[in-house]
Tab-separated table of C-alpha atoms in Angstrom:
chain	number	residue	atom	x	y	z
A	1	MET	CA	0.291	-0.032	-0.031
A	2	GLU	CA	2.919	2.750	0.636
A	3	GLY	CA	4.700	4.151	-2.620
A	4	SER	CA	7.633	7.081	-2.763
A	5	LEU	CA	4.721	9.826	-3.675
A	6	CYS	CA	1.192	8.442	-2.928
A	7	LYS	CA	-0.053	5.367	-1.290
A	8	PHE	CA	-3.890	3.919	0.365
A	9	ARG	CA	-5.534	2.955	3.031
A	10	LEU	CA	-8.433	0.474	3.691
A	11	ALA	CA	-11.205	1.626	5.567
A	12	MET	CA	-14.294	0.280	6.478
A	13	GLY	CA	-18.203	1.428	8.120
A	14	LEU	CA	-20.961	-0.412	9.170
A	15	ILE	CA	-24.525	0.753	10.496
A	16	SER	CA	-27.494	-0.409	10.728
A	17	GLY	CA	-30.238	2.315	10.452
A	18	THR	CA	-33.520	2.755	11.644
A	19	SER	CA	-35.239	0.497	9.102
A	20	MET	CA	-33.816	-1.906	11.445
A	21	ASP	CA	-33.452	-4.520	8.277
A	22	GLY	CA	-29.819	-5.655	8.694
A	23	ILE	CA	-26.119	-4.177	8.157
A	24	ASP	CA	-24.669	-2.144	6.029
A	25	VAL	CA	-20.470	-2.916	4.928
A	26	CYS	CA	-18.414	-1.002	2.856
A	27	ILE	CA	-14.849	-0.489	2.268
A	28	ILE	CA	-13.192	3.000	0.555
A	29	LYS	CA	-9.721	3.421	-0.249
A	30	ILE	CA	-8.275	6.689	0.986
A	31	ASN	CA	-4.881	8.217	-1.198
A	32	ILE	CA	-3.059	10.096	1.033
A	33	SER	CA	-0.614	12.515	-0.235
A	34	ASP	CA	1.837	15.510	1.221
A	35	SER	CA	-0.809	17.548	-0.517
A	36	SER	CA	-3.829	15.196	1.949
A	37	ARG	CA	-6.059	18.334	3.975
A	38	ASP	CA	-8.083	16.470	6.514
A	39	ASP	CA	-11.066	18.561	5.448
A	40	ILE	CA	-10.992	17.399	2.205
A	41	LEU	CA	-10.558	13.343	2.171
A	42	ASP	CA	-9.342	11.763	-0.842
A	43	PHE	CA	-11.732	8.180	-1.315
A	44	SER	CA	-13.314	6.314	-3.535
A	45	VAL	CA	-15.852	3.573	-2.588
A	46	VAL	CA	-14.002	-0.494	-2.766
A	47	ASP	CA	-17.169	-2.161	-2.860
A	48	TYR	CA	-20.135	-2.183	-0.428
A	49	MET	CA	-23.648	-5.079	0.658
A	50	THR	CA	-25.665	-5.586	3.333
A	51	VAL	CA	-25.703	-8.430	5.221
A	52	PRO	CA	-29.469	-8.977	6.479
A	53	TYR	CA	-30.468	-9.336	10.166
A	54	PRO	CA	-31.668	-12.515	11.543
A	55	HIS	CA	-35.307	-13.333	12.012
A	56	GLY	CA	-37.143	-12.068	14.161
A	57	LEU	CA	-34.280	-9.851	15.344
A	58	LYS	CA	-35.404	-6.509	14.755
A	59	GLU	CA	-38.659	-7.370	16.662
A	60	ASP	CA	-36.526	-8.086	19.300
A	61	LEU	CA	-34.991	-4.143	19.105
A	62	LEU	CA	-38.033	-1.979	18.914
A	63	ASN	CA	-38.411	-3.818	22.210
A	64	ILE	CA	-35.599	-3.183	23.522
A	65	GLY	CA	-36.059	0.368	22.464
A	66	ILE	CA	-39.707	0.703	24.014
A	67	ASN	CA	-39.336	-1.816	27.098
A	68	GLY	CA	-35.561	-0.858	27.691
A	69	ARG	CA	-34.714	-4.130	29.762
A	70	THR	CA	-31.263	-3.679	31.395
A	71	ARG	CA	-30.738	-7.829	30.931
A	72	ASP	CA	-31.359	-7.235	27.025
A	73	VAL	CA	-29.704	-4.032	26.892
A	74	CYS	CA	-26.717	-6.378	28.370
A	75	LEU	CA	-27.089	-8.896	26.168
A	76	TYR	CA	-27.871	-7.822	23.246
A	77	HIS	CA	-25.069	-5.283	22.969
A	78	SER	CA	-23.410	-8.283	22.637
A	79	LEU	CA	-25.141	-10.433	20.314
A	80	LEU	CA	-24.749	-7.448	18.194
A	81	GLY	CA	-21.281	-6.970	18.459
A	82	ARG	CA	-20.694	-10.226	17.735
A	83	LEU	CA	-23.862	-9.750	14.517
A	84	PHE	CA	-21.491	-7.128	12.738
A	85	SER	CA	-17.857	-8.077	13.191
A	86	ASP	CA	-19.469	-11.392	10.950
A	87	ALA	CA	-20.567	-8.668	8.668
A	88	ALA	CA	-17.309	-7.092	8.770
A	89	LYS	CA	-15.447	-10.637	8.487
A	90	ALA	CA	-17.867	-11.370	5.768
A	91	MET	CA	-16.658	-8.042	3.575
A	92	MET	CA	-13.327	-8.818	3.882
A	93	GLU	CA	-13.950	-13.041	2.749
A	94	LYS	CA	-15.747	-11.241	-0.129
A	95	LEU	CA	-13.120	-9.321	-1.164
A	96	HIS	CA	-10.129	-12.027	-0.121
A	97	ILE	CA	-8.042	-9.886	1.892
A	98	LYS	CA	-6.618	-9.923	5.187
A	99	SER	CA	-7.730	-8.218	9.378
A	100	SER	CA	-3.980	-6.565	8.462
A	101	ASP	CA	-4.811	-4.891	5.110
A	102	ILE	CA	-7.933	-2.291	6.739
A	103	TYR	CA	-6.855	0.801	8.067
A	104	VAL	CA	-9.064	0.966	10.238
A	105	ILE	CA	-13.616	-0.153	11.119
A	106	GLY	CA	-15.803	2.460	11.861
A	107	SER	CA	-19.251	0.901	13.245
A	108	HIS	CA	-22.725	3.663	14.040
A	109	GLY	CA	-24.056	-0.135	15.617
A	110	GLN	CA	-27.673	-0.323	16.113
A	111	THR	CA	-29.568	2.789	17.886
A	112	VAL	CA	-32.264	1.772	20.372
A	113	LEU	CA	-32.537	5.016	22.147
A	114	HIS	CA	-32.365	9.017	20.634
A	115	LEU	CA	-33.105	11.270	23.493
A	116	PRO	CA	-31.082	14.581	21.926
A	117	ASN	CA	-34.051	16.961	23.681
A	118	PRO	CA	-32.653	17.697	27.822
A	119	VAL	CA	-34.386	16.689	31.169
A	120	GLN	CA	-33.063	17.449	34.360
A	121	LEU	CA	-31.609	14.787	36.287
A	122	TYR	CA	-29.945	15.951	40.116
A	123	GLY	CA	-28.714	19.080	39.190
A	124	HIS	CA	-27.285	18.552	35.305
A	125	SER	CA	-29.005	18.635	31.787
A	126	ILE	CA	-28.848	15.793	30.257
A	127	ASN	CA	-29.481	13.863	27.044
A	128	GLY	CA	-28.269	10.635	25.516
A	129	SER	CA	-28.511	8.705	22.592
A	130	LEU	CA	-27.855	4.746	22.880
A	131	GLN	CA	-26.039	2.691	19.885
A	132	LEU	CA	-26.126	-1.074	20.766
A	133	GLY	CA	-23.227	-3.132	19.068
A	134	ASP	CA	-19.881	-3.288	21.540
A	135	PRO	CA	-17.123	-1.859	19.806
A	136	SER	CA	-15.028	-3.994	21.413
A	137	ILE	CA	-16.188	-6.758	20.494
A	138	ILE	CA	-15.883	-5.908	16.803
A	139	ALA	CA	-12.736	-5.109	17.339
A	140	ASN	CA	-11.240	-8.400	18.716
A	141	HIS	CA	-12.721	-10.342	16.601
A	142	THR	CA	-12.102	-9.059	13.180
A	143	GLY	CA	-8.035	-7.910	14.717
A	144	VAL	CA	-8.841	-4.769	12.995
A	145	THR	CA	-8.605	-1.122	15.765
A	146	THR	CA	-12.767	-0.922	15.586
A	147	VAL	CA	-14.008	3.116	16.470
A	148	GLY	CA	-17.914	3.526	17.581
A	149	ASP	CA	-20.006	5.686	19.817
A	150	PHE	CA	-19.692	8.237	18.066
A	151	ARG	CA	-23.005	10.544	19.183
A	152	THR	CA	-21.615	10.533	22.991
A	153	ALA	CA	-18.956	12.849	22.339
A	154	ASP	CA	-20.550	15.943	20.660
A	155	MET	CA	-23.899	15.591	23.482
A	156	ALA	CA	-21.732	15.949	26.366
A	157	LEU	CA	-20.922	19.629	24.452
A	158	GLY	CA	-24.599	19.986	24.237
A	159	GLY	CA	-24.996	19.227	20.603
A	160	GLU	CA	-27.929	16.292	19.820
A	161	GLY	CA	-25.439	13.687	18.585
A	162	ALA	CA	-27.222	13.820	15.051
A	163	PRO	CA	-26.943	13.654	12.845
A	164	LEU	CA	-23.640	12.876	11.662
A	165	VAL	CA	-23.593	11.926	8.108
A	166	PRO	CA	-23.477	15.625	7.578
A	167	TYR	CA	-19.892	15.577	7.872
A	168	LEU	CA	-19.250	13.639	4.397
A	169	ASP	CA	-21.865	15.874	3.394
A	170	PHE	CA	-19.344	19.109	3.719
A	171	ILE	CA	-16.754	17.123	2.216
A	172	LEU	CA	-18.862	16.227	-1.002
A	173	LEU	CA	-20.521	19.548	-1.373
A	174	LYS	CA	-17.227	21.830	-1.125
A	175	GLN	CA	-15.364	18.623	-3.814
A	176	HIS	CA	-18.589	19.227	-6.395
A	177	PHE	CA	-18.368	22.905	-6.033
A	178	MET	CA	-14.915	23.073	-6.834
A	179	GLU	CA	-14.836	20.567	-9.832
A	180	THR	CA	-18.458	22.163	-11.021
A	181	LYS	CA	-19.058	25.626	-9.602
A	182	ARG	CA	-22.926	24.246	-8.987
A	183	VAL	CA	-24.533	24.293	-5.169
A	184	GLY	CA	-25.456	20.738	-4.312
A	185	VAL	CA	-27.717	19.453	-1.140
A	186	PHE	CA	-27.376	16.114	0.233
A	187	LEU	CA	-30.151	14.535	1.055
A	188	ASN	CA	-30.645	10.725	2.653
A	189	VAL	CA	-33.603	9.362	2.856
A	190	GLY	CA	-33.610	6.250	5.429
A	191	GLY	CA	-36.168	5.705	7.951
A	192	ILE	CA	-35.452	9.425	8.645
A	193	SER	CA	-35.587	12.024	6.027
A	194	ASN	CA	-32.050	15.140	6.924
A	195	ILE	CA	-30.718	17.410	4.857
A	196	PHE	CA	-27.658	19.200	4.391
A	197	SER	CA	-26.539	22.043	2.061
A	198	GLY	CA	-24.572	24.957	3.105
A	199	ASN	CA	-23.026	28.139	1.167
A	200	PRO	CA	-19.790	27.413	-0.930
A	201	HIS	CA	-17.251	29.710	-2.449
A	202	GLU	CA	-14.359	30.237	-3.634
A	203	GLY	CA	-11.120	30.454	-1.390
A	204	MET	CA	-13.365	28.582	1.435
A	205	ASN	CA	-11.567	26.392	3.367
A	206	ASP	CA	-12.881	24.069	6.425
A	207	THR	CA	-13.614	27.608	8.721
A	208	ASP	CA	-15.292	30.159	6.825
A	209	MET	CA	-18.332	28.116	4.623
A	210	GLU	CA	-21.487	28.500	6.252
A	211	CYS	CA	-23.582	24.480	6.503
A	212	ILE	CA	-26.793	23.621	7.691
A	213	GLY	CA	-28.201	20.030	8.048
A	214	PHE	CA	-31.027	18.325	10.265
A	215	ASP	CA	-33.495	15.020	9.784
A	216	CYS	CA	-36.239	16.428	8.471
A	217	GLY	CA	-39.131	13.942	9.339
A	218	PRO	CA	-40.287	10.149	8.453
A	219	GLY	CA	-38.123	8.570	5.166
A	220	ASN	CA	-39.256	5.282	5.179
A	221	VAL	CA	-40.100	4.499	8.306
A	222	LEU	CA	-44.293	5.399	8.214
A	223	ILE	CA	-44.388	3.837	5.008
A	224	ASP	CA	-43.201	0.579	5.360
A	225	SER	CA	-44.853	-0.166	8.969
A	226	LEU	CA	-48.271	0.685	7.514
A	227	MET	CA	-47.072	-1.839	4.452
A	228	GLN	CA	-46.839	-4.091	7.379
A	229	ILE	CA	-49.975	-3.644	8.698
A	230	PHE	CA	-51.816	-2.931	5.467
A	231	TYR	CA	-50.053	-5.621	2.982
A	232	GLY	CA	-47.259	-7.717	5.663
A	233	ARG	CA	-45.170	-6.741	3.458
A	234	GLU	CA	-41.246	-4.487	4.843
A	235	PHE	CA	-42.012	-2.191	3.169
A	236	ASP	CA	-43.094	-0.809	-0.350
A	237	GLN	CA	-41.834	-2.083	-3.137
A	238	ASP	CA	-40.312	0.176	-6.136
A	239	GLY	CA	-43.358	2.592	-4.557
A	240	THR	CA	-45.213	0.596	-6.189
A	241	VAL	CA	-49.071	0.586	-3.862
A	242	ALA	CA	-48.307	4.643	-3.801
A	243	SER	CA	-47.775	4.831	-7.512
A	244	GLU	CA	-51.563	3.104	-7.631
A	245	GLY	CA	-52.818	5.410	-5.087
A	246	ASN	CA	-53.743	8.785	-4.912
A	247	ILE	CA	-53.006	11.237	-2.576
A	248	ASN	CA	-55.889	12.240	-0.614
A	249	ASP	CA	-55.418	16.200	0.337
A	250	SER	CA	-57.196	16.285	3.817
A	251	LEU	CA	-54.202	13.423	5.025
A	252	LEU	CA	-51.934	15.834	3.842
A	253	SER	CA	-52.978	18.556	5.509
A	254	TRP	CA	-52.993	16.533	8.273
A	255	LEU	CA	-49.821	14.865	8.778
A	256	MET	CA	-48.209	18.479	7.687
A	257	LYS	CA	-48.970	19.655	11.014
A	258	ASP	CA	-46.170	17.035	12.329
A	259	LYS	CA	-44.080	19.360	15.351
A	260	PHE	CA	-41.621	18.023	14.233
A	261	VAL	CA	-41.368	18.648	10.362
A	262	LEU	CA	-42.082	22.491	11.671
A	263	ARG	CA	-39.617	22.615	13.663
A	264	SER	CA	-36.503	24.813	13.347
A	265	PRO	CA	-32.882	22.589	13.392
A	266	PRO	CA	-30.909	22.040	14.715
A	267	LYS	CA	-33.356	18.741	15.222
A	268	SER	CA	-32.922	15.085	15.018
A	269	THR	CA	-35.103	12.151	15.817
A	270	GLY	CA	-36.414	8.542	15.585
A	271	ARG	CA	-38.740	5.707	16.290
A	272	GLU	CA	-38.800	8.032	19.645
A	273	LEU	CA	-41.308	9.945	17.480
A	274	TYR	CA	-42.465	7.976	14.094
A	275	ASN	CA	-43.508	4.926	16.243
A	276	ALA	CA	-46.329	2.709	16.660
A	277	ASP	CA	-48.633	5.105	18.967
A	278	TYR	CA	-48.688	7.470	15.458
A	279	VAL	CA	-48.388	4.835	12.621
A	280	HIS	CA	-51.748	3.829	14.644
A	281	GLU	CA	-53.503	7.549	14.185
A	282	ILE	CA	-52.522	8.101	11.116
A	283	VAL	CA	-54.352	4.539	10.495
A	284	LYS	CA	-57.704	6.169	12.855
A	285	LYS	CA	-57.032	8.822	10.820
A	286	CYS	CA	-57.910	6.950	7.395
A	287	LYS	CA	-60.382	4.521	8.847
A	288	ASP	CA	-62.088	7.376	9.747
A	289	ASP	CA	-62.550	9.364	6.583
A	290	SER	CA	-63.068	6.614	4.522
A	291	ILE	CA	-59.660	6.569	2.719
A	292	SER	CA	-58.178	3.458	0.759
A	293	ASN	CA	-55.339	1.760	2.035
A	294	LYS	CA	-53.347	2.646	-1.411
A	295	ASP	CA	-54.235	6.290	-0.780
A	296	CYS	CA	-52.855	6.807	2.919
A	297	ILE	CA	-49.684	4.721	1.203
A	298	SER	CA	-49.221	7.394	-1.610
A	299	THR	CA	-50.135	9.896	0.762
A	300	VAL	CA	-47.663	9.445	3.730
A	301	THR	CA	-45.227	9.255	0.686
A	302	ALA	CA	-46.417	12.147	-0.683
A	303	PHE	CA	-46.387	13.571	3.075
A	304	THR	CA	-42.462	12.260	3.214
A	305	ALA	CA	-41.095	14.292	-0.025
A	306	CYS	CA	-43.480	17.986	1.561
A	307	ALA	CA	-42.069	17.673	4.707
A	308	VAL	CA	-38.882	17.539	3.122
A	309	HIS	CA	-39.436	20.229	0.506
A	310	TYR	CA	-40.731	22.539	3.592
A	311	ASN	CA	-37.754	22.662	5.249
A	312	PHE	CA	-35.997	23.067	1.956
A	313	LYS	CA	-37.346	26.336	0.943
A	314	GLN	CA	-37.505	27.791	5.333
A	315	TYR	CA	-34.584	27.288	6.511
A	316	VAL	CA	-31.579	25.519	3.394
A	317	GLN	CA	-32.398	27.689	0.788
A	318	ALA	CA	-32.282	31.405	2.906
A	319	LEU	CA	-28.656	30.079	3.165
A	320	LEU	CA	-27.755	29.696	-0.717
A	321	ASN	CA	-28.515	33.649	-0.910
A	322	ASP	CA	-31.193	32.638	-2.694
A	323	GLN	CA	-29.679	30.205	-5.741
A	324	ALA	CA	-31.587	29.614	-8.750
A	325	GLU	CA	-33.008	26.593	-8.449
A	326	SER	CA	-31.633	25.532	-11.560
A	327	ASP	CA	-28.257	26.078	-10.307
A	328	ILE	CA	-29.244	23.709	-7.102
A	329	ASP	CA	-28.114	19.611	-7.896
A	330	LEU	CA	-29.785	17.959	-4.852
A	331	PHE	CA	-28.524	14.453	-4.214
A	332	VAL	CA	-30.834	11.824	-2.951
A	333	SER	CA	-29.024	8.432	-0.859
A	334	GLY	CA	-30.788	6.112	0.824
A	335	GLY	CA	-33.058	3.596	0.155
A	336	GLY	CA	-35.464	5.705	-0.342
A	337	TYR	CA	-34.142	6.568	-3.812
A	338	ARG	CA	-35.404	3.065	-4.650
A	339	ASN	CA	-39.197	4.087	-4.138
A	340	ASN	CA	-39.845	5.485	-7.945
A	341	ALA	CA	-43.577	7.359	-5.798
A	342	LEU	CA	-41.592	9.076	-3.523
A	343	VAL	CA	-38.523	10.341	-6.143
A	344	LYS	CA	-41.148	11.645	-8.276
A	345	CYS	CA	-42.964	14.095	-5.410
A	346	LEU	CA	-39.560	15.154	-5.162
A	347	ARG	CA	-39.287	16.125	-8.237
A	348	ASP	CA	-42.876	17.296	-7.878
A	349	CYS	CA	-41.906	19.318	-5.206
A	350	PHE	CA	-38.496	20.655	-6.143
A	351	LYS	CA	-38.824	21.552	-9.890
A	352	PRO	CA	-37.024	23.026	-11.201
A	353	VAL	CA	-33.803	21.430	-8.833
A	354	LYS	CA	-31.457	19.001	-10.473
A	355	ILE	CA	-32.700	15.203	-8.951
A	356	VAL	CA	-29.660	12.622	-8.901
A	357	SER	CA	-28.577	10.048	-7.107
A	358	THR	CA	-25.729	10.066	-5.009
A	359	ASP	CA	-24.365	7.697	-7.542
A	360	GLU	CA	-23.102	10.497	-10.050
A	361	LEU	CA	-20.829	11.632	-7.261
A	362	GLY	CA	-19.291	7.987	-6.937
A	363	ILE	CA	-20.696	6.918	-3.673
A	364	PRO	CA	-23.862	4.955	-3.933
A	365	CYS	CA	-26.443	5.866	-3.054
A	366	ASP	CA	-27.266	2.535	-0.300
A	367	ALA	CA	-23.618	2.935	0.818
A	368	LYS	CA	-23.000	6.735	1.615
A	369	GLU	CA	-23.684	5.983	5.069
A	370	ALA	CA	-21.439	2.924	5.283
A	371	ALA	CA	-18.953	4.647	3.912
A	372	CYS	CA	-19.607	7.857	6.130
A	373	PHE	CA	-18.449	5.768	9.359
A	374	ALA	CA	-15.260	4.843	7.545
A	375	VAL	CA	-14.308	8.320	7.236
A	376	LEU	CA	-15.481	9.266	9.850
A	377	ALA	CA	-13.103	6.444	11.943
A	378	TYR	CA	-10.235	7.426	9.707
A	379	GLN	CA	-10.389	10.807	11.094
A	380	ALA	CA	-10.559	9.646	15.067
A	381	VAL	CA	-8.113	7.282	14.399
A	382	ALA	CA	-5.904	10.654	12.451
A	383	GLY	CA	-6.962	13.110	15.821
A	384	CYS	CA	-8.627	15.395	13.251
A	385	LYS	CA	-12.155	16.349	14.489
A	386	ASN	CA	-14.939	14.760	12.939
A	387	HIS	CA	-17.895	16.564	13.368
A	388	LEU	CA	-20.050	19.605	12.738
A	389	PRO	CA	-20.937	21.718	15.534
A	390	SER	CA	-23.629	23.559	13.713
A	391	VAL	CA	-25.039	21.039	12.352
A	392	THR	CA	-25.400	19.012	16.042
A	393	GLY	CA	-25.765	22.153	17.966
A	394	ALA	CA	-22.738	20.996	20.486
A	395	SER	CA	-21.051	24.559	21.716
A	396	GLY	CA	-17.805	23.396	20.127
A	397	SER	CA	-15.679	21.437	17.687
A	398	THR	CA	-13.904	17.746	19.165
A	399	ILE	CA	-13.309	14.571	17.977
A	400	LEU	CA	-16.127	11.789	17.784
A	401	GLY	CA	-15.915	7.748	18.472
A	402	LYS	CA	-14.469	5.503	21.519
A	403	VAL	CA	-11.394	3.882	19.707
A	404	CYS	CA	-10.939	0.142	20.403
A	405	ARG	CA	-7.578	-1.260	19.853
A	406	THR	CA	-6.375	-4.463	19.340
A	407	ASP	CA	-3.145	-7.150	18.883
A	408	LEU	CA	-4.843	-9.975	17.079
A	409	GLN	CA	-4.554	-10.400	13.183
A	410	ARG	CA	-7.373	-12.927	12.086
A	411	LYS	CA	-5.674	-14.362	8.789
């Protein structure tokens, strides 16, 4: 991997998101030269894959988030450490590489509880976020230094600990502007949707670019839950059901009164808000108003897009100095990009903004979040600050992640 002028390192990222359907694994190649800058990494995606969770695990994890029994938290923290380790080793086997070829693993783990809003406990203002999947287990089962528990340091400085993916968006935004002189807006639609952009300019560096990023509202989480209730399916494949239904204006107007959607940033959320109770309220509303299942799915899909667009207009566009929408590129990632009905709604809302996937930037839309945690881990072990306080609301910048080292070398 060493060369006289340039060398590269391989980093791996692991994450399971709000959808809780499996472990996303991504390996990136980071090129390093004497002219490398910490805030603009020269990297590319080598490969990525998703390792499905065992049947029934999603339901167990959802119950942990609701009930929070200490015994289950303890055992599943270890179990997910093993499952994430197995996923990492499966990727190494796929590429025929050894643990010694991997410089670092970054694992986000599995969020089971995210409490960004502080509460008072014994005279202290406390918030917290819990990700299962012990990084020490991953390090010692793979033989690779592993960085995990990324949210805690940000929250220690008063931030919400989320979203963290805008750090990668920040890098991509600068690269895109340098190459095209066009402004990029980055939208990730996983279980939750989040958006990021900034006001790039000539001669910018990592300290003088204004930027904004936050969770907009639901991504796939409501659609998936309703599909399970109405049709017994995990998700709306290609957005087929939504495409067959019609948007109900009354239901859409009711949904758009969502307090989180209307709240100003910084803000982050998860299944703590968009949970079974929330879904049941939608089902009840549809039953009371005689709204069909297909029209419900179609309308909630439109709600997801409209919530994003509302937040773009309210909070992002002002930062872009009223940049002409025809000069803006919206890069979409996450499973939501596979939902054709959702993408159509986004195109209708954002017209004439150009909407493409992050594949156009060399980052497969299904690999972006995992790639981000590979980047965050690489920066952590390099001693570089790796988050955006202006996004999370932290009082200052720091280095996110707990580094778990190991002397083991797996063959």
